[in-house]
Short mmCIF file of C-alpha atoms in Angstrom, two decimals:
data_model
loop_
_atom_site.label_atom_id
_atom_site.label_comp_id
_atom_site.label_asym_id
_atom_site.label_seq_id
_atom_site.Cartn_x
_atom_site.Cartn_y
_atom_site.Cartn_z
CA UNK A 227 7.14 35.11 4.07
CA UNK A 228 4.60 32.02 3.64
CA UNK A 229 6.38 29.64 5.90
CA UNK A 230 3.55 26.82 5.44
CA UNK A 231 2.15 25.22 2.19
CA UNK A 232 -0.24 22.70 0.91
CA UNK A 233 0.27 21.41 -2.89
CA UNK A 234 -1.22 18.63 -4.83
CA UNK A 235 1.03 15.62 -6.36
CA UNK A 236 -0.77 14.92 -9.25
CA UNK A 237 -1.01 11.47 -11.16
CA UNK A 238 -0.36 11.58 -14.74
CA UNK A 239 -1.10 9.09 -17.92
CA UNK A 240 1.02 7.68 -20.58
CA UNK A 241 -1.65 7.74 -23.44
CA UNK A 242 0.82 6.28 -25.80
CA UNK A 243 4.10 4.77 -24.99
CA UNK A 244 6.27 3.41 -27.98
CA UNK A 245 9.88 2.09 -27.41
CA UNK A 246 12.75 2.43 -30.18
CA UNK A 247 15.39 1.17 -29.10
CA UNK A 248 17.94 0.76 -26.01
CA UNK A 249 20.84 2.95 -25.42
CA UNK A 250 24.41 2.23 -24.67
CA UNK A 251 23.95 3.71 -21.33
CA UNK A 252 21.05 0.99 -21.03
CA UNK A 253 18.33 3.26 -20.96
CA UNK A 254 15.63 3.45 -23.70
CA UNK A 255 14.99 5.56 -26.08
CA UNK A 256 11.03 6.39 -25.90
CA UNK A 257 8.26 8.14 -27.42
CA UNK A 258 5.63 8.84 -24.84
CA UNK A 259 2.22 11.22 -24.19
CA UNK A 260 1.96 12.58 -20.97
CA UNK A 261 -1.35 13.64 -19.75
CA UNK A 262 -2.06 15.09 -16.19
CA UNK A 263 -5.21 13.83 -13.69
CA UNK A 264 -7.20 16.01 -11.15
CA UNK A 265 -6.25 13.21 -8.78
CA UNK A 266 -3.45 12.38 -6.28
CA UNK A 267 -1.52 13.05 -3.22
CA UNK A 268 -1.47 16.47 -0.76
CA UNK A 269 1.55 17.62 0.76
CA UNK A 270 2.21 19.86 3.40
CA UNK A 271 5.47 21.33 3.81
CA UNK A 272 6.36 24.18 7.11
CA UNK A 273 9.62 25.54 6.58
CA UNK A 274 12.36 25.46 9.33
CA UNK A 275 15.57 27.46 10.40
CA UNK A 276 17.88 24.76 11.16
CA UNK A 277 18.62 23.67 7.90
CA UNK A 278 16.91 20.28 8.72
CA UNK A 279 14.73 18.49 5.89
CA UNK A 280 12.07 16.30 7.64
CA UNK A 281 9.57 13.71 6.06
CA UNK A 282 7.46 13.01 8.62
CA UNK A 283 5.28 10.16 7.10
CA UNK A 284 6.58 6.72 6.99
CA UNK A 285 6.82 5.17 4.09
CA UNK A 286 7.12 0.97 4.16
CA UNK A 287 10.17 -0.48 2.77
CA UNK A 288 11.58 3.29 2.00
CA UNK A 289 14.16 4.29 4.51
CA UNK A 290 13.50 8.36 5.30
CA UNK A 291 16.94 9.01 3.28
CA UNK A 292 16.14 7.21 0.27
CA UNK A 293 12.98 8.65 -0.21
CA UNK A 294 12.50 10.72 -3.34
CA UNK A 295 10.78 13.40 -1.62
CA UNK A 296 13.82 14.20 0.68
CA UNK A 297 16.40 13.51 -2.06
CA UNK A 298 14.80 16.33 -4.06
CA UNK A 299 14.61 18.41 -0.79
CA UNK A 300 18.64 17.76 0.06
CA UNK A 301 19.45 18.46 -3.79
CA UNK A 302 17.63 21.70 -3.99
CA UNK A 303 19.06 22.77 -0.79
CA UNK A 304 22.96 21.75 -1.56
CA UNK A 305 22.22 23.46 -5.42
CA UNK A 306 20.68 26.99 -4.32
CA UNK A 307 23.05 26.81 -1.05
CA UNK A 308 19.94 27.45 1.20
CA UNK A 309 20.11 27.83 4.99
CA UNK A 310 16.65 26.96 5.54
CA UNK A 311 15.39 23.61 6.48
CA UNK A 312 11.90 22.24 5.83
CA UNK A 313 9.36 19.87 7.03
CA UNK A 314 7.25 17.49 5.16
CA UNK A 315 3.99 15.73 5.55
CA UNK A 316 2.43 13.36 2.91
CA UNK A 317 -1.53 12.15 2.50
CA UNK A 318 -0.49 9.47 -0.29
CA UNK A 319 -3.21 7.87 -2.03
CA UNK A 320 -1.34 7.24 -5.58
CA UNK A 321 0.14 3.80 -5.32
CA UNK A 322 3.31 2.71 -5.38
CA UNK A 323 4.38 0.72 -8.88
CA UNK A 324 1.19 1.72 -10.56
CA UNK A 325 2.78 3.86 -13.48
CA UNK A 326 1.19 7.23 -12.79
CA UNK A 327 4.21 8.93 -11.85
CA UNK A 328 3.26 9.07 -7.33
CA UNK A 329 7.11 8.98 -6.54
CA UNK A 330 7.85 11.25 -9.33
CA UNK A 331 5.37 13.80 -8.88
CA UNK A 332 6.23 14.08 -5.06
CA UNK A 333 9.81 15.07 -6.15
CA UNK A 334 8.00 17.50 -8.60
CA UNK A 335 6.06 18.94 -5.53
CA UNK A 336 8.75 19.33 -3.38
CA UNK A 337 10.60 21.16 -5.78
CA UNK A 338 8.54 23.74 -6.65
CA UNK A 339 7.19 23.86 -3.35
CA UNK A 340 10.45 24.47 -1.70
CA UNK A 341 11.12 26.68 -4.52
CA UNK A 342 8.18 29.08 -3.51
CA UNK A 343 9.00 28.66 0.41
CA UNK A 344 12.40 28.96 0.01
CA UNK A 345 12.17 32.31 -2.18
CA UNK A 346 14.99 30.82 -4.47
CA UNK A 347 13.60 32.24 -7.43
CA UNK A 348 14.59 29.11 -9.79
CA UNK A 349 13.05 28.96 -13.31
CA UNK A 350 11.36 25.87 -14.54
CA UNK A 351 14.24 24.75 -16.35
CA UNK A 352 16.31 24.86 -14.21
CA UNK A 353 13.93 22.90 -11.56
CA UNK A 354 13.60 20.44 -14.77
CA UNK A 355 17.20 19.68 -14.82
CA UNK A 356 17.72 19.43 -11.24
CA UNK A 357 14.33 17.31 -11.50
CA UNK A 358 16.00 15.24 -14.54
CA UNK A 359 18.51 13.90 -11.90
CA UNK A 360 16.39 12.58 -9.79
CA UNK A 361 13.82 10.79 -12.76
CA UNK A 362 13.39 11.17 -16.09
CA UNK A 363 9.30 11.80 -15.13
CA UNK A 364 9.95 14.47 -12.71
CA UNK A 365 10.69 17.03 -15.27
CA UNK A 366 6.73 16.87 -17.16
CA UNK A 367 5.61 17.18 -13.71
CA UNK A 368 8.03 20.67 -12.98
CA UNK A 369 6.56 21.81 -15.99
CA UNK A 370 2.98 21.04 -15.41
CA UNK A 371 1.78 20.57 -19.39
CA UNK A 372 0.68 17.71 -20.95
CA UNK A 373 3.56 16.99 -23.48
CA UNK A 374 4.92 15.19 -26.20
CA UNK A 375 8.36 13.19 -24.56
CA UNK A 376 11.14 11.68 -26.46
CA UNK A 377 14.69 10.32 -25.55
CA UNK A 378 14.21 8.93 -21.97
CA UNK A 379 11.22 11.06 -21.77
CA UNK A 380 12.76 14.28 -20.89
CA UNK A 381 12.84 15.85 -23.89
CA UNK A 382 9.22 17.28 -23.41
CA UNK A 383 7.03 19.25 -26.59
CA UNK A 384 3.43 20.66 -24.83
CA UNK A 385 0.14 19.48 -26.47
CA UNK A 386 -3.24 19.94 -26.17
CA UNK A 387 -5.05 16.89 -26.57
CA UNK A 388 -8.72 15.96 -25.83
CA UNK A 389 -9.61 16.19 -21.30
CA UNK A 390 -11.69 13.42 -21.32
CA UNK A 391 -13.15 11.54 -17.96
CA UNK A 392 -10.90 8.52 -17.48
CA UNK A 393 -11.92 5.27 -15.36
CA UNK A 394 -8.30 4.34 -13.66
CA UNK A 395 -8.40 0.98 -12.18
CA UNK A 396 -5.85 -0.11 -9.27
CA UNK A 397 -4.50 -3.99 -9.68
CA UNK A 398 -2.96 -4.59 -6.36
CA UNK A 399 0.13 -4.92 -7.13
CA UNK A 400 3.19 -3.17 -7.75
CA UNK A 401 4.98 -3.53 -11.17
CA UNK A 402 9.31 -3.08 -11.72
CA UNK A 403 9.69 -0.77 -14.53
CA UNK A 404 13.86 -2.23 -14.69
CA UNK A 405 11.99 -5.74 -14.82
CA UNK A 406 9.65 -4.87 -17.73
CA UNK A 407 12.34 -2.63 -19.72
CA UNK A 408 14.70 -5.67 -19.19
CA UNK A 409 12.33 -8.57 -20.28
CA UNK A 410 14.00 -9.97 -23.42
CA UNK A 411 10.06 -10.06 -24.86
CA UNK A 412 9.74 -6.37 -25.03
CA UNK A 413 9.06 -4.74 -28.27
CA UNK A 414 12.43 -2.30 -28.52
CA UNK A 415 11.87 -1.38 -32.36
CA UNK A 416 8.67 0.80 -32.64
CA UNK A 417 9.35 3.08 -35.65
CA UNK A 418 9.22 7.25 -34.70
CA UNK A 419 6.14 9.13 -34.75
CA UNK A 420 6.90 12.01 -36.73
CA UNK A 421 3.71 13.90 -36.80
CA UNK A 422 2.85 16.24 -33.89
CA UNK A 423 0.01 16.30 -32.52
CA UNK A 424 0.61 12.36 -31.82
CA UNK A 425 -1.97 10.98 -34.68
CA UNK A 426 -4.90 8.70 -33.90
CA UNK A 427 -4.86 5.34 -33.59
CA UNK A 428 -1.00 5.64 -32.39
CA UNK A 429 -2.11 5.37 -29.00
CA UNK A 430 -0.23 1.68 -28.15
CA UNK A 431 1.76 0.81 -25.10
CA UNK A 432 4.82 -1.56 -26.34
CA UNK A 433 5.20 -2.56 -22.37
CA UNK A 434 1.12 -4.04 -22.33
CA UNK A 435 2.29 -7.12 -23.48
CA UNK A 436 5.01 -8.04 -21.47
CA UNK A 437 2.94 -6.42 -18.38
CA UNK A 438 -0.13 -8.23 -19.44
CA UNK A 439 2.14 -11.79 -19.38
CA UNK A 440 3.87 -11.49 -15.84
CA UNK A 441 1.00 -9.80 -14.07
CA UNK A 442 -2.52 -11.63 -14.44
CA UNK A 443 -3.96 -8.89 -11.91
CA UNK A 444 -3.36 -6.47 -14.64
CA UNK A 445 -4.30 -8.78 -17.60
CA UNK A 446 -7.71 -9.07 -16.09
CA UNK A 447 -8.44 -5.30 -14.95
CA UNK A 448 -7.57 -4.80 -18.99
CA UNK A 449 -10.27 -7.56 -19.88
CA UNK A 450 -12.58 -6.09 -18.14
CA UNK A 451 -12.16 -2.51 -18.66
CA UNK A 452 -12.06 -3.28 -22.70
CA UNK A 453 -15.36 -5.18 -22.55
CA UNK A 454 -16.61 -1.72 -22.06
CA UNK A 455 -13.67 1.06 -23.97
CA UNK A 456 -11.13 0.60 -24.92
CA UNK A 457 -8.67 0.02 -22.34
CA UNK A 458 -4.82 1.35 -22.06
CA UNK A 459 -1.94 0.88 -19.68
CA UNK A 460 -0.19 3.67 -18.18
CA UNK A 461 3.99 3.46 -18.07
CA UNK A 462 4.77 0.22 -17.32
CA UNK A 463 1.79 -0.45 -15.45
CA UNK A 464 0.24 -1.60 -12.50
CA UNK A 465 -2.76 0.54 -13.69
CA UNK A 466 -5.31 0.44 -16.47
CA UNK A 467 -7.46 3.81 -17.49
CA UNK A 468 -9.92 4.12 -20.47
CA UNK A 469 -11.20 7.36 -21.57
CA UNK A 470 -15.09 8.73 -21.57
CA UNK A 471 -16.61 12.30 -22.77
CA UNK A 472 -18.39 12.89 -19.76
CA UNK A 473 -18.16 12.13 -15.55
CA UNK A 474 -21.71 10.58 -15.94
CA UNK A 475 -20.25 7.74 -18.42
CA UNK A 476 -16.98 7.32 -16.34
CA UNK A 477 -19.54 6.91 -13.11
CA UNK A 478 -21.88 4.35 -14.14
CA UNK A 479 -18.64 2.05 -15.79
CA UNK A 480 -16.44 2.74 -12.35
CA UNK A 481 -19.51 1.57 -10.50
CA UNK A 482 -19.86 -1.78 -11.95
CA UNK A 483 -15.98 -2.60 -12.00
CA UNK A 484 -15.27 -1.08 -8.83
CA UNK A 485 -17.25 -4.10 -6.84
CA UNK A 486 -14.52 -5.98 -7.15
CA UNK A 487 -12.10 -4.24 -8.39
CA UNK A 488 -9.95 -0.81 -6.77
CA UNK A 489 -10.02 2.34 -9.01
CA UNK A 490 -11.16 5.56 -9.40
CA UNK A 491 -12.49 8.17 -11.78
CA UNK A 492 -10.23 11.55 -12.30
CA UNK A 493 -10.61 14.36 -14.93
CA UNK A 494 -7.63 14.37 -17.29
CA UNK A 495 -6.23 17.89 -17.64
CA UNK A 496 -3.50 19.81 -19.89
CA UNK A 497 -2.32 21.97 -17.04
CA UNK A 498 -1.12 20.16 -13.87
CA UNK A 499 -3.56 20.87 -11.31
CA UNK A 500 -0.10 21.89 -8.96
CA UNK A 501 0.41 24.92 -11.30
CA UNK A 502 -2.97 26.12 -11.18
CA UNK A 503 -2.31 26.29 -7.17
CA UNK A 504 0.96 27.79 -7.76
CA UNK A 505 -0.99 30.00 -10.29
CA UNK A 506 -2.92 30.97 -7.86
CA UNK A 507 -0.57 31.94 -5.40
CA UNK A 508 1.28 34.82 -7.46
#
């Protein structure tokens, strides 16, 4: 038995996000594009016989228990009724608050890292559903395709569309999704897309506005970015991405933002760059 493992925590991208409406419950009901990056965190987890779950790296403001990571960990273990324990290290580099899914992906992770550790045998769905629980992102990230989401975003249809190089750019600060979804601004009335794969020139974000209004950090990474593509948020935000055919072209535009600005360039890609590590495991 493989007692130690080392996974990535991939970001992702919204590359459309339209909102329809708002729930009784309070939620929203969405239409979103997920897209996966060959970019984000590592994480390390060594399994233990005591039953104990462990995150070892701190996290500011984020008590141990409250940490999504360990949450996931506790679930999976009360669900499956394992005896084993585990510990957990984290290299984080996706921010906090930026809208490419770090806290949700880490759940993800631990999941299906546990999963493999643990020998629980669980199928994806029902990861996804334990995942749901904990997130309505963490189930695109158990599944590891880029997808098609409606409802709160769980209900998930896999696409294929273009893996271009994307330019992500890092405001420095960390944006509320309940703030956005509960500014009385927000555009709540977008009519369905019916049409699958999600047509061009669909590719909106009904939270830019509002995001764009509060946050002038993130108003200005999207001026400058769209002097030079055309530039999208991701979720609610903090961060700003625009798409490019080729690393070269993604280079030469990171290098003249990235003076005074905080980004990075990433490949986007259909399959979750976890799965082709669990892939590659089997």
């Amino acid at each position: 038995m493989t007692e130690r493992l080392t996974l990535p925590s991939p970001a992702k991208l919204n590359l459309m996000l339209h909102i329809l409406g708002r729930r009784e419950d309070g939620y929203h009901e969405l239409q979103t594009l997920f897209q996966f990056l060959d970019y984000g965190d590592e994480m390390t987890f060594a399994v233990r016989d005591d039953g104990v779950i462990q995150l070892h790296t701190e996290f500011a403001d984020v008590p141990h228990d409250s940490n999504l990571i360990v949450k996931a960990a506790k679930k999976l273990q009360e669900q499956s009724g394992c005896p084993l324990g585990i510990d957990i290290w984290i290299d984080k580099i996706l921010p906090m608050g930026g809208g490419i899914g770090g806290g949700s992906s880490n759940a993800a992770t631990t999941l299906l890292g546990l999963n493999h550790l643990w020998q629980l045998g669980w199928d994806e769905d029902r990861l996804a559903a334990l995942g749901l629980t904990l997130g309505a992102d963490v189930p695109v990230f158990v599944r590891g395709h880029a997808a098609f989401a409606e409802g709160v975003g769980e209900k998930l249809t896999p696409v294929e569309p273009e893996e271009p190089w994307y330019v992500v750019l890092v405001p420095q600060v960390s944006v509320s999704t309940a703030e956005i979804f509960s500014d009385p601004l927000l555009t709540r009335n977008s009519s369905p897309i019916k049409v699958r794969p999600v047509p061009k020139g669909n590719s909106r974000n009904d939270c830019l506005p509002v995001v764009a209004r509060r946050y002038p950090d993130v108003r200005n990474a999207l001026n400058l970015l769209g002097k030079l593509t055309e530039a999208k948020l991701t979720g609610t935000g903090s961060c700003v991405f625009g798409g490019f055919p080729n690393k070269a072209e993604a280079d030469k535009v990171s290098a003249l933002l990235t003076e005074t600005l905080t980004g990075f360039v990433a490949k986007g890609s259909n399959v979750s760059m976890l799965h082709r590590k669990l892939q590659s495991l089997l």
